[in-house]
Coordinates of C-alpha atoms and ligand atoms in Angstrom, one line a residue:
Chain Q
M1 CA -105.1 99.4 -112.1
A2 CA -106.1 101.8 -109.4
G3 CA -108.1 104.4 -111.1
D4 CA -109.7 106.3 -108.3
L5 CA -107.4 106.7 -105.3
K6 CA -109.9 109.0 -103.5
K7 CA -111.1 105.9 -101.7
V8 CA -108.7 103.0 -101.0
A9 CA -108.4 100.1 -98.7
Y10 CA -106.2 101.0 -95.7
Y11 CA -103.8 98.5 -94.1
P12 CA -102.3 100.1 -90.9
G13 CA -100.5 97.0 -89.7
C14 CA -99.5 96.1 -86.1
V15 CA -96.9 98.8 -85.4
L16 CA -99.2 101.6 -86.4
E17 CA -101.5 100.5 -83.6
G18 CA -98.6 100.6 -81.1
T19 CA -95.4 102.7 -81.2
G20 CA -96.2 104.0 -84.7
H21 CA -99.5 105.4 -83.5
A22 CA -98.6 109.0 -84.5
Y23 CA -98.0 107.8 -88.0
N24 CA -101.5 106.2 -88.1
R25 CA -103.1 109.3 -86.7
S26 CA -101.3 111.8 -89.0
T27 CA -102.0 109.7 -92.1
K28 CA -105.7 109.5 -91.3
E29 CA -105.8 113.2 -90.5
V30 CA -104.1 114.2 -93.7
G31 CA -106.5 112.0 -95.6
K32 CA -109.4 113.7 -94.0
V33 CA -108.2 117.2 -94.8
L34 CA -107.6 116.3 -98.4
G35 CA -110.9 114.5 -98.8
L36 CA -109.4 111.1 -99.3
D37 CA -111.3 108.1 -97.9
L38 CA -109.4 105.3 -96.1
V39 CA -111.4 102.1 -95.4
E40 CA -109.6 99.8 -93.1
V41 CA -109.1 96.2 -94.2
K42 CA -111.5 94.2 -92.1
N43 CA -110.1 91.9 -89.5
W44 CA -106.6 92.1 -90.9
N45 CA -103.6 90.1 -89.6
C46 CA -99.9 90.8 -89.3
C47 CA -98.1 90.9 -92.6
G48 CA -95.2 88.9 -91.1
A49 CA -93.0 92.0 -90.5
M50 CA -89.2 91.3 -90.8
E51 CA -89.2 88.2 -88.6
V52 CA -91.6 85.6 -89.9
K53 CA -89.7 85.1 -93.2
N54 CA -86.8 83.8 -91.2
T55 CA -89.1 81.1 -89.9
D56 CA -90.3 80.4 -93.4
P57 CA -90.6 82.9 -96.3
K58 CA -93.8 81.2 -97.6
L59 CA -95.5 81.8 -94.2
Q60 CA -95.0 85.5 -94.7
T61 CA -96.3 85.3 -98.3
Y62 CA -99.5 83.7 -96.9
L63 CA -99.9 86.2 -94.1
S64 CA -99.6 89.1 -96.5
A65 CA -101.8 87.5 -99.1
R66 CA -104.6 86.9 -96.6
N67 CA -104.9 90.7 -96.2
L68 CA -104.9 91.3 -100.0
S69 CA -107.7 88.7 -100.3
I70 CA -109.8 90.6 -97.7
A71 CA -109.2 93.9 -99.5
Q72 CA -110.3 92.3 -102.7
G73 CA -113.4 90.8 -101.1
M74 CA -114.3 94.3 -99.9
G75 CA -114.3 95.4 -103.5
F76 CA -111.0 97.3 -103.6
D77 CA -108.3 97.1 -106.3
T78 CA -105.8 99.3 -104.2
V79 CA -104.6 98.9 -100.7
M80 CA -102.5 101.6 -99.0
A81 CA -99.9 100.6 -96.4
P82 CA -98.0 103.5 -94.7
C83 CA -95.4 101.1 -93.0
N84 CA -92.4 100.2 -95.2
G85 CA -92.4 96.7 -93.8
C86 CA -96.1 96.1 -94.5
Y87 CA -95.8 97.8 -97.9
H88 CA -92.7 95.6 -98.8
N89 CA -94.4 92.4 -97.6
L90 CA -97.6 92.9 -99.5
K91 CA -95.6 93.8 -102.6
K92 CA -93.4 90.7 -102.0
A93 CA -96.5 88.5 -101.7
E94 CA -97.8 89.9 -105.0
Y95 CA -94.5 89.2 -106.7
D96 CA -94.2 85.7 -105.3
L97 CA -97.7 84.8 -106.2
K98 CA -97.1 86.0 -109.7
N99 CA -93.8 84.3 -110.2
D100 CA -93.3 81.4 -107.9
P101 CA -95.6 78.4 -108.5
A102 CA -94.6 76.8 -105.1
S103 CA -95.8 80.0 -103.3
V104 CA -99.1 79.9 -105.2
E105 CA -99.6 76.3 -104.3
M106 CA -98.9 76.9 -100.6
N107 CA -101.2 80.0 -100.5
E108 CA -104.0 78.1 -102.2
R109 CA -103.7 75.1 -99.9
V110 CA -103.4 77.1 -96.7
S111 CA -106.2 79.6 -97.6
T112 CA -108.6 76.8 -98.5
K113 CA -107.9 75.0 -95.2
A114 CA -108.3 78.2 -93.3
G115 CA -111.6 78.7 -95.0
H116 CA -111.2 81.9 -97.1
P117 CA -110.6 82.6 -100.8
A118 CA -107.0 82.4 -101.8
Y119 CA -105.5 85.7 -103.2
R120 CA -104.4 85.5 -106.8
A121 CA -101.8 87.9 -108.2
G122 CA -102.9 90.9 -110.2
K123 CA -106.1 91.8 -108.3
V124 CA -105.0 94.3 -105.7
E125 CA -102.2 96.9 -106.1
T126 CA -100.3 97.8 -103.0
I127 CA -99.2 101.4 -102.7
H128 CA -97.3 103.3 -100.0
A129 CA -98.7 106.4 -98.2
I130 CA -96.2 108.3 -100.3
D131 CA -97.7 107.0 -103.6
W132 CA -101.2 107.6 -102.3
L133 CA -100.6 111.4 -101.7
K134 CA -98.5 111.7 -104.8
R135 CA -101.0 110.0 -107.1
A136 CA -104.3 110.9 -105.4
V137 CA -103.4 114.6 -104.8
G138 CA -100.0 115.4 -106.4
E139 CA -97.6 118.3 -105.7
E140 CA -99.5 121.0 -107.4
E141 CA -102.8 120.4 -105.6
L142 CA -101.0 119.9 -102.3
A143 CA -99.1 123.2 -102.7
R144 CA -102.5 124.9 -103.3
R145 CA -103.9 123.4 -100.1
V146 CA -101.0 124.4 -97.9
T147 CA -102.2 127.0 -95.4
N148 CA -99.2 127.0 -93.1
S149 CA -96.1 126.4 -95.2
L150 CA -93.1 124.6 -93.7
K151 CA -91.2 127.8 -94.5
G152 CA -87.9 126.4 -95.6
L153 CA -87.7 123.9 -92.8
K154 CA -84.5 122.0 -93.6
V155 CA -85.5 118.3 -94.0
A156 CA -83.4 115.2 -94.7
N157 CA -85.7 112.7 -96.4
Y158 CA -84.9 109.2 -95.1
Y159 CA -86.6 106.3 -97.0
G160 CA -84.8 103.3 -95.4
C161 CA -84.4 99.9 -97.0
M162 CA -87.8 98.4 -97.7
Y163 CA -89.3 101.2 -99.7
T164 CA -86.9 100.4 -102.6
R165 CA -85.3 97.0 -102.0
P166 CA -85.2 94.4 -103.3
R167 CA -85.9 96.2 -106.6
H168 CA -87.6 93.3 -108.3
I169 CA -90.7 93.5 -106.1
F170 CA -91.4 97.1 -107.2
P171 CA -92.0 96.7 -111.0
E172 CA -93.5 100.2 -111.2
K173 CA -90.3 101.9 -110.0
D174 CA -87.4 102.9 -112.2
K175 CA -89.6 103.5 -115.2
G176 CA -88.1 106.8 -116.2
P177 CA -89.4 110.3 -115.7
G178 CA -92.5 110.4 -113.4
S179 CA -91.7 107.1 -111.7
E180 CA -90.0 106.5 -108.4
S181 CA -86.3 105.8 -108.4
T182 CA -84.9 102.9 -106.3
L183 CA -81.5 104.4 -106.3
R184 CA -82.4 108.0 -105.5
P185 CA -86.1 108.0 -104.3
H186 CA -87.6 111.5 -104.5
F187 CA -91.4 111.1 -104.1
M188 CA -91.3 112.1 -100.4
D189 CA -88.9 115.0 -101.2
D190 CA -91.4 116.2 -103.9
L191 CA -94.3 116.2 -101.5
L192 CA -92.4 118.0 -98.7
A193 CA -91.1 120.6 -101.1
A194 CA -94.7 121.2 -102.2
A195 CA -95.5 121.7 -98.5
G196 CA -92.7 124.4 -98.3
A197 CA -89.8 122.4 -96.9
E198 CA -86.2 122.9 -98.1
N199 CA -84.9 119.4 -98.7
V200 CA -81.2 119.0 -98.0
E201 CA -79.0 116.9 -100.1
Y202 CA -78.9 113.7 -98.0
P203 CA -76.7 110.9 -99.3
L204 CA -78.1 108.2 -96.9
K205 CA -81.7 108.3 -98.1
T206 CA -81.8 104.5 -98.5
A207 CA -79.2 103.5 -96.0
C208 CA -80.1 101.0 -93.3
C209 CA -81.0 101.9 -89.7
G210 CA -80.5 98.3 -88.5
G211 CA -84.2 98.1 -87.7
A212 CA -84.3 94.3 -88.2
H213 CA -82.0 94.0 -85.2
A214 CA -82.9 97.2 -83.3
L215 CA -83.1 95.1 -80.1
S216 CA -81.2 91.9 -80.9
D217 CA -78.0 93.7 -81.9
C218 CA -78.2 97.1 -80.2
D219 CA -74.6 98.1 -80.8
T220 CA -74.8 97.7 -84.5
S221 CA -78.1 99.6 -84.7
T222 CA -76.8 102.4 -82.6
T223 CA -73.7 102.7 -84.9
L224 CA -75.9 102.8 -88.0
V225 CA -78.4 105.2 -86.6
L226 CA -75.8 107.6 -85.2
N227 CA -74.3 107.7 -88.7
L228 CA -77.7 108.6 -90.2
L229 CA -78.3 111.3 -87.5
E230 CA -74.8 112.9 -87.7
T231 CA -74.8 112.9 -91.5
A232 CA -78.2 114.6 -91.5
E233 CA -76.9 117.2 -89.2
A234 CA -73.7 117.6 -91.3
C235 CA -76.0 118.1 -94.3
G236 CA -77.7 121.0 -92.5
A237 CA -81.0 119.2 -91.7
E238 CA -83.2 120.3 -88.7
V239 CA -85.5 117.4 -89.2
I240 CA -85.4 113.9 -90.6
A241 CA -88.6 113.0 -92.3
T242 CA -89.5 109.3 -92.1
N243 CA -91.9 107.1 -93.9
C244 CA -91.7 103.9 -91.8
P245 CA -92.5 103.3 -88.1
T246 CA -89.7 100.9 -87.6
C247 CA -87.1 103.3 -89.0
H248 CA -88.7 106.2 -87.1
T249 CA -88.7 104.3 -83.7
G250 CA -85.2 103.0 -84.4
L251 CA -83.9 106.5 -85.0
E252 CA -85.6 107.8 -81.9
M253 CA -84.5 104.9 -79.7
H254 CA -80.9 104.8 -80.8
Q255 CA -80.6 108.6 -80.7
V256 CA -81.2 108.2 -76.9
R257 CA -79.0 105.2 -76.7
A258 CA -76.1 106.9 -78.6
D259 CA -76.3 109.7 -76.1
K260 CA -76.5 107.5 -73.0
V261 CA -74.1 104.8 -74.0
L262 CA -71.6 106.5 -76.3
G263 CA -72.0 110.1 -75.1
R264 CA -72.7 111.2 -78.7
K265 CA -75.6 113.7 -78.6
T266 CA -77.5 114.7 -81.8
R267 CA -80.1 117.4 -82.0
V268 CA -81.8 116.6 -85.3
R269 CA -85.5 116.0 -84.8
I270 CA -87.4 113.0 -86.3
L271 CA -90.9 113.4 -87.7
Y272 CA -93.1 111.3 -89.9
F273 CA -93.6 113.0 -93.3
T274 CA -97.3 112.8 -92.8
Q275 CA -96.9 114.9 -89.6
L276 CA -95.0 117.6 -91.5
I277 CA -97.6 117.6 -94.4
G278 CA -100.4 117.7 -91.8
M279 CA -99.0 120.7 -90.1
A280 CA -98.5 122.4 -93.5
L281 CA -102.2 121.8 -94.2
G282 CA -103.0 123.7 -91.0
L283 CA -103.4 120.8 -88.5
S284 CA -102.1 121.3 -85.0
A285 CA -99.1 119.4 -83.8
R286 CA -101.4 117.6 -81.3
K287 CA -103.7 116.5 -84.1
V288 CA -100.9 114.9 -86.1
G289 CA -99.6 113.1 -82.9
V290 CA -96.4 115.1 -82.3
P291 CA -96.7 114.7 -78.5
E292 CA -96.5 110.9 -79.1
N293 CA -93.1 111.1 -80.7
M294 CA -90.2 110.2 -78.4
S295 CA -88.0 113.1 -79.4
D296 CA -89.5 116.5 -78.7
P297 CA -89.4 118.8 -81.8
S298 CA -91.4 121.7 -80.2
D299 CA -88.6 124.3 -80.5
V300 CA -87.8 123.6 -84.1
L301 CA -91.5 123.7 -85.0
Q302 CA -92.3 126.8 -83.0
A303 CA -89.4 128.6 -84.7
K304 CA -91.3 128.1 -88.0
G305 CA -94.7 128.8 -86.5
L306 CA -95.8 125.3 -87.0
G307 CA -98.1 123.2 -84.8
Chain G
M1 CA -66.2 102.9 -99.3
P2 CA -63.3 100.7 -100.3
I3 CA -63.7 97.0 -100.2
H4 CA -62.3 95.7 -96.9
E5 CA -61.3 92.3 -97.8
K6 CA -59.8 89.8 -95.3
S7 CA -56.0 89.6 -95.3
L8 CA -54.9 86.2 -96.2
I9 CA -52.3 86.3 -93.5
R10 CA -53.8 86.0 -90.1
P11 CA -51.9 87.5 -87.1
E12 CA -51.7 84.1 -85.4
N13 CA -49.9 82.7 -88.4
L14 CA -47.1 85.3 -88.2
I15 CA -44.4 83.7 -86.1
T16 CA -41.6 85.9 -84.7
H17 CA -39.0 84.9 -82.1
D18 CA -37.9 87.6 -79.8
S19 CA -34.5 86.1 -79.4
L20 CA -33.2 83.4 -81.8
V21 CA -29.7 82.5 -82.9
I22 CA -29.4 80.1 -85.9
D23 CA -25.9 78.8 -86.7
G24 CA -24.3 81.6 -84.8
T25 CA -26.4 84.3 -86.6
D26 CA -28.6 86.4 -84.4
V27 CA -32.1 86.6 -86.1
S28 CA -34.0 87.9 -83.1
G29 CA -37.1 90.0 -83.6
H30 CA -38.4 90.6 -87.1
W31 CA -35.4 89.0 -88.8
S32 CA -36.9 85.6 -87.8
T33 CA -40.5 86.3 -88.9
F34 CA -42.0 83.6 -91.0
I35 CA -45.6 82.8 -92.1
K36 CA -47.0 79.5 -91.2
S37 CA -48.5 77.8 -94.2
R38 CA -52.2 77.4 -94.4
T39 CA -53.0 73.8 -95.1
I40 CA -56.5 72.7 -95.8
T41 CA -57.0 69.2 -94.6
D42 CA -60.7 68.6 -95.2
Y43 CA -63.6 69.8 -97.3
N44 CA -67.2 69.6 -96.5
E45 CA -68.6 68.6 -99.8
A46 CA -72.2 68.6 -98.6
M47 CA -72.2 72.1 -97.2
Q48 CA -73.2 74.0 -100.4
D49 CA -76.1 71.6 -101.1
E50 CA -77.3 71.8 -97.5
I51 CA -77.3 75.6 -97.4
A52 CA -78.9 75.7 -100.8
A53 CA -81.7 73.5 -99.5
L54 CA -82.7 76.0 -96.8
P55 CA -85.0 78.9 -97.6
G56 CA -82.9 81.8 -99.0
G57 CA -79.9 79.7 -100.0
E58 CA -81.4 78.5 -103.3
Y59 CA -79.3 80.6 -105.7
I60 CA -75.9 80.4 -104.1
H61 CA -74.5 78.4 -107.0
R62 CA -74.9 81.5 -109.3
C63 CA -72.2 83.5 -107.5
W64 CA -69.3 84.5 -109.6
Q65 CA -67.4 86.2 -106.8
C66 CA -67.5 89.8 -108.0
G67 CA -67.6 91.2 -104.5
S68 CA -70.4 93.7 -105.1
C69 CA -72.3 92.4 -102.2
T70 CA -69.5 92.9 -99.7
N71 CA -68.8 96.3 -101.2
A72 CA -72.4 97.4 -100.7
C73 CA -73.0 95.6 -97.4
T74 CA -74.2 97.7 -94.4
V75 CA -72.7 95.4 -91.7
N76 CA -69.4 95.1 -93.6
A77 CA -69.0 98.9 -93.2
V78 CA -69.2 98.5 -89.5
N79 CA -67.2 95.3 -89.2
P80 CA -64.8 94.3 -92.1
D81 CA -64.9 90.7 -90.9
F82 CA -68.5 90.5 -92.1
N83 CA -67.9 89.5 -95.7
P84 CA -70.8 87.8 -97.7
R85 CA -68.7 87.3 -100.8
Y86 CA -66.0 85.5 -98.8
W87 CA -68.5 83.3 -97.0
I88 CA -70.2 82.3 -100.2
Y89 CA -66.8 81.4 -101.6
L90 CA -66.1 79.2 -98.5
I91 CA -69.4 77.5 -98.7
R92 CA -69.1 76.8 -102.4
T93 CA -65.6 75.3 -102.0
G94 CA -66.6 73.4 -98.8
M95 CA -64.1 75.1 -96.5
E96 CA -66.2 74.6 -93.4
E97 CA -63.3 75.2 -90.9
E98 CA -62.7 78.6 -92.3
L99 CA -66.4 79.4 -92.3
L100 CA -66.7 78.4 -88.7
R101 CA -64.2 81.1 -87.7
D102 CA -66.9 83.6 -88.4
K103 CA -69.8 81.6 -87.1
D104 CA -70.7 84.1 -84.4
I105 CA -71.2 87.1 -86.6
I106 CA -73.1 85.7 -89.7
W107 CA -76.5 86.2 -87.9
Q108 CA -75.8 89.9 -87.7
C109 CA -77.0 90.5 -91.3
V110 CA -79.6 93.3 -91.0
S111 CA -81.6 92.2 -94.1
C112 CA -81.1 95.6 -95.7
N113 CA -80.8 93.9 -99.2
K114 CA -78.1 96.3 -100.3
C115 CA -76.3 93.1 -101.5
T116 CA -79.4 91.9 -103.4
Y117 CA -79.6 95.3 -105.1
A118 CA -76.0 95.2 -106.1
C119 CA -75.6 91.5 -107.1
P120 CA -75.3 91.0 -110.9
R121 CA -76.2 87.3 -110.6
D122 CA -79.4 87.4 -108.6
V123 CA -77.8 85.3 -105.9
F124 CA -80.0 87.0 -103.2
P125 CA -77.0 87.1 -100.8
E126 CA -79.4 88.3 -98.0
G127 CA -81.2 85.0 -98.2
V128 CA -77.9 83.1 -98.3
M129 CA -76.8 84.9 -95.1
K130 CA -80.1 83.8 -93.4
A131 CA -79.8 80.2 -94.7
T132 CA -76.2 80.1 -93.5
A133 CA -77.0 81.4 -90.0
H134 CA -79.8 78.9 -89.9
W135 CA -77.5 76.1 -91.0
L136 CA -75.0 76.9 -88.3
E137 CA -77.7 76.7 -85.7
L138 CA -79.3 73.5 -87.0
K139 CA -75.9 71.8 -87.2
G140 CA -75.2 72.9 -83.6
H141 CA -72.2 75.0 -84.5
T142 CA -73.7 78.0 -82.7
A143 CA -76.4 78.5 -80.1
A144 CA -79.5 80.3 -81.2
S145 CA -78.6 84.0 -81.8
P146 CA -80.5 86.9 -80.2
A147 CA -82.1 87.5 -83.7
T148 CA -83.3 83.9 -83.8
H149 CA -84.9 84.3 -80.4
F150 CA -86.5 87.5 -81.5
D151 CA -87.8 85.9 -84.7
A152 CA -89.2 82.9 -82.8
T153 CA -90.9 85.1 -80.1
F154 CA -92.4 87.2 -82.8
T155 CA -93.6 84.3 -85.1
E156 CA -95.0 82.5 -82.1
Q157 CA -97.2 85.5 -81.3
I158 CA -98.5 85.8 -84.8
L159 CA -99.2 82.1 -85.0
A160 CA -101.2 82.4 -81.8
T161 CA -103.1 85.6 -82.4
G162 CA -102.6 86.8 -86.0
R163 CA -101.2 90.0 -84.7
M164 CA -98.2 91.4 -83.0
E165 CA -98.3 93.5 -79.8
E166 CA -95.0 95.2 -79.2
S167 CA -94.7 95.2 -75.4
H168 CA -95.6 91.5 -75.3
T169 CA -92.9 90.7 -78.0
L170 CA -90.5 92.9 -76.1
R171 CA -91.0 91.3 -72.8
S172 CA -90.9 87.8 -74.1
F173 CA -87.7 88.6 -76.0
F174 CA -85.9 90.1 -73.0
K175 CA -87.0 87.1 -70.9
R176 CA -85.9 84.5 -73.5
T177 CA -82.5 86.1 -73.9
G178 CA -82.1 86.7 -70.1
Q179 CA -81.5 90.5 -70.6
P180 CA -82.5 92.9 -67.8
L181 CA -85.2 95.4 -68.6
N182 CA -83.6 98.1 -66.4
Q183 CA -80.7 98.9 -68.7
P184 CA -79.9 102.6 -68.2
W185 CA -80.6 103.7 -71.8
L186 CA -84.0 101.9 -71.8
V187 CA -84.9 103.5 -68.5
A188 CA -84.0 106.9 -69.9
L189 CA -86.1 106.2 -72.9
V190 CA -89.2 105.1 -71.0
T191 CA -89.1 107.9 -68.4
G192 CA -88.5 110.4 -71.2
M193 CA -91.6 109.1 -72.9
A194 CA -93.7 109.0 -69.8
K195 CA -93.0 112.7 -69.2
R196 CA -94.2 113.7 -72.7
F197 CA -96.8 111.2 -73.8
P198 CA -100.4 112.3 -73.5
L199 CA -102.4 110.4 -70.9
F200 CA -104.8 108.8 -73.4
F201 CA -101.9 107.4 -75.3
M202 CA -100.4 105.8 -72.2
I203 CA -103.8 104.3 -71.4
R204 CA -104.1 103.0 -74.9
M205 CA -100.7 101.3 -74.8
G206 CA -101.6 99.9 -71.3
L207 CA -104.8 98.5 -72.6
A208 CA -103.1 96.8 -75.5
V209 CA -100.9 94.9 -73.0
V210 CA -103.9 93.6 -71.1
F211 CA -106.2 93.0 -74.1
R212 CA -103.8 91.8 -76.7
P213 CA -105.0 92.6 -80.1
R214 CA -105.9 89.6 -82.1
T215 CA -107.5 88.7 -85.5
R216 CA -111.0 87.3 -85.0
G217 CA -111.6 83.7 -85.9
W218 CA -107.9 83.0 -86.1
A219 CA -107.9 79.6 -84.4
R220 CA -108.5 77.6 -87.6
T221 CA -105.8 79.5 -89.4
E222 CA -103.5 79.0 -86.5
G223 CA -103.8 75.2 -86.7
V224 CA -103.2 75.2 -90.4
L225 CA -100.1 77.4 -90.0
R226 CA -98.7 75.4 -87.2
D227 CA -98.9 72.2 -89.3
F228 CA -97.2 74.0 -92.1
V229 CA -94.4 75.2 -89.9
S230 CA -93.7 71.8 -88.4
Q231 CA -93.7 70.2 -91.9
R232 CA -91.1 72.8 -93.1
R233 CA -89.0 72.2 -90.0
A234 CA -89.0 68.5 -90.6
R235 CA -88.1 69.1 -94.3
N236 CA -85.2 71.4 -93.4
A237 CA -83.9 69.0 -90.9
A238 CA -84.1 66.1 -93.4
A239 CA -82.2 68.2 -96.0
L240 CA -79.4 68.5 -93.5
G241 CA -79.5 64.8 -92.6
L242 CA -80.7 65.6 -89.1
D243 CA -83.3 64.0 -86.9
S244 CA -86.2 66.5 -87.1
K245 CA -86.4 66.8 -83.3
E246 CA -82.9 68.4 -83.3
G247 CA -84.3 71.5 -85.1
H248 CA -85.5 74.4 -83.1
Ligands
SF4_401 S1 -72.6 90.3 -105.6 FE1 -73.6 88.3 -106.1 S2 -72.2 87.4 -107.7 FE2 -71.1 89.1 -106.7 S3 -69.9 88.1 -105.0 FE3 -71.8 88.8 -104.2 S4 -73.2 87.1 -104.3 FE4 -71.5 86.7 -105.7
SF4_402 S1 -78.7 92.1 -96.4 FE1 -77.1 91.4 -94.9 S2 -75.4 90.7 -96.2 FE2 -76.8 91.9 -97.5 S3 -75.9 94.0 -97.5 FE3 -77.5 93.9 -95.9 S4 -76.4 93.3 -94.0 FE4 -75.0 92.9 -95.8

């Protein structure tokens, strides 16, 4: 599936319209510079995030499937979701509708009652913004398009949980050379290296930031985030690159909380990988939404002549 | 990270007399230490079936107690008492009393699925943790956890509008759980943001609060989904032998 990725359906999701606005903005700007078309899924609804499944998993399957059904109706066979949560949920819906008859039955019944066509597995492939840039552009082309290299900026690539787990909903991963690894993901590293970054060896690429309980269990989240931040610094990183608005905001929020509540200050900056790539492509810091980030990375960026 | 497994001897079962003389022999202090025996007096034979009947708990019977889940677990690394393997063991053997000792921390599972990744038997321990936390609340062993409040606030908003607007979710959550919004770290966060955020972005965020984003024509879907949710609630309650009104 997914032949031409120059034009794909775009599912921003709720968070990209709120705290993750900078991710939305930088993703779209990067697409524009690279000549990639993003067509927003019409009248989309929330994918269910991390919470709805705890009310009932099938409710989440339906919510995600409704968006896939709309993308299909718009004539797309690929939908791109930059948020790990959305990406994960759309993938999970695809998996459930392929493998679980009870989910299929529920989705058909609810869709019919709600008055729209039910989504059937195998029609629309969900990809992450990382896959999008990797497959539609690739490292070589990206490197050629770089006008303002990241100049060896030391980056820890942090992928979080939902980009690789649970493994069974990502059948295209772990397929040997060229495919993404769920144990040691590297697609974001590859892209940032092409943009001139020096990726540090970061052992916590797929560790958890506690995002699901960022507010309901603050102390656990602060402990987990602090570990991510301090380890990144110990690995020599100046910046943590993120690919998820929940992780990103969690890192920013608990960086402040660790400082205020535990007196543990960390200096590592947190940027969306699309912001870094955008700046390498010559976009200004403002254009990729850097002023909308909570932590101020100006000094680190200016030292590299970025933004 | 080594596996932190629970010691079988609990501190409260270690009995030591500071001064004790038996038959003229002074056995004060650690000479008199003995371990109270653990006697299990009752099993809850329905517990495994009930948890397996809740969403996420379906595959608990597959567990062969390898401990990979606990070894990989994010929360276990923060709190050694958080032990999915051990809880699965207690549920499968019906040791309810033992399980209830940890009733106030089971909800803390952060759904990272490290356990699911490591599990050789496709038990989906993450789901089992959610089912167990749910079971504890439905049975009245614990009050609704902050996470349950958050999930409910969130789900309610999506059922009502099709979308989630963060500040609304945030305020409803803080209100439901009775937490003040003026916690020092939150204030530092917000004032820090206000200093840096461009004006248009603040206006945008402000507008979202007043004009909550919603999916057009959602009312019909809302009705269908609310029916579905109440059917599922009734079904879950019935599986636990409860009157459906007791569910939350
Ligand atoms: S990893 Fe799976 S099989 Fe092993 S103890 Fe945990 S749940 Fe049981
Ligand atoms: S999903 Fe829950 S139980 Fe599983 S590893 Fe993560 S925190 Fe532990």
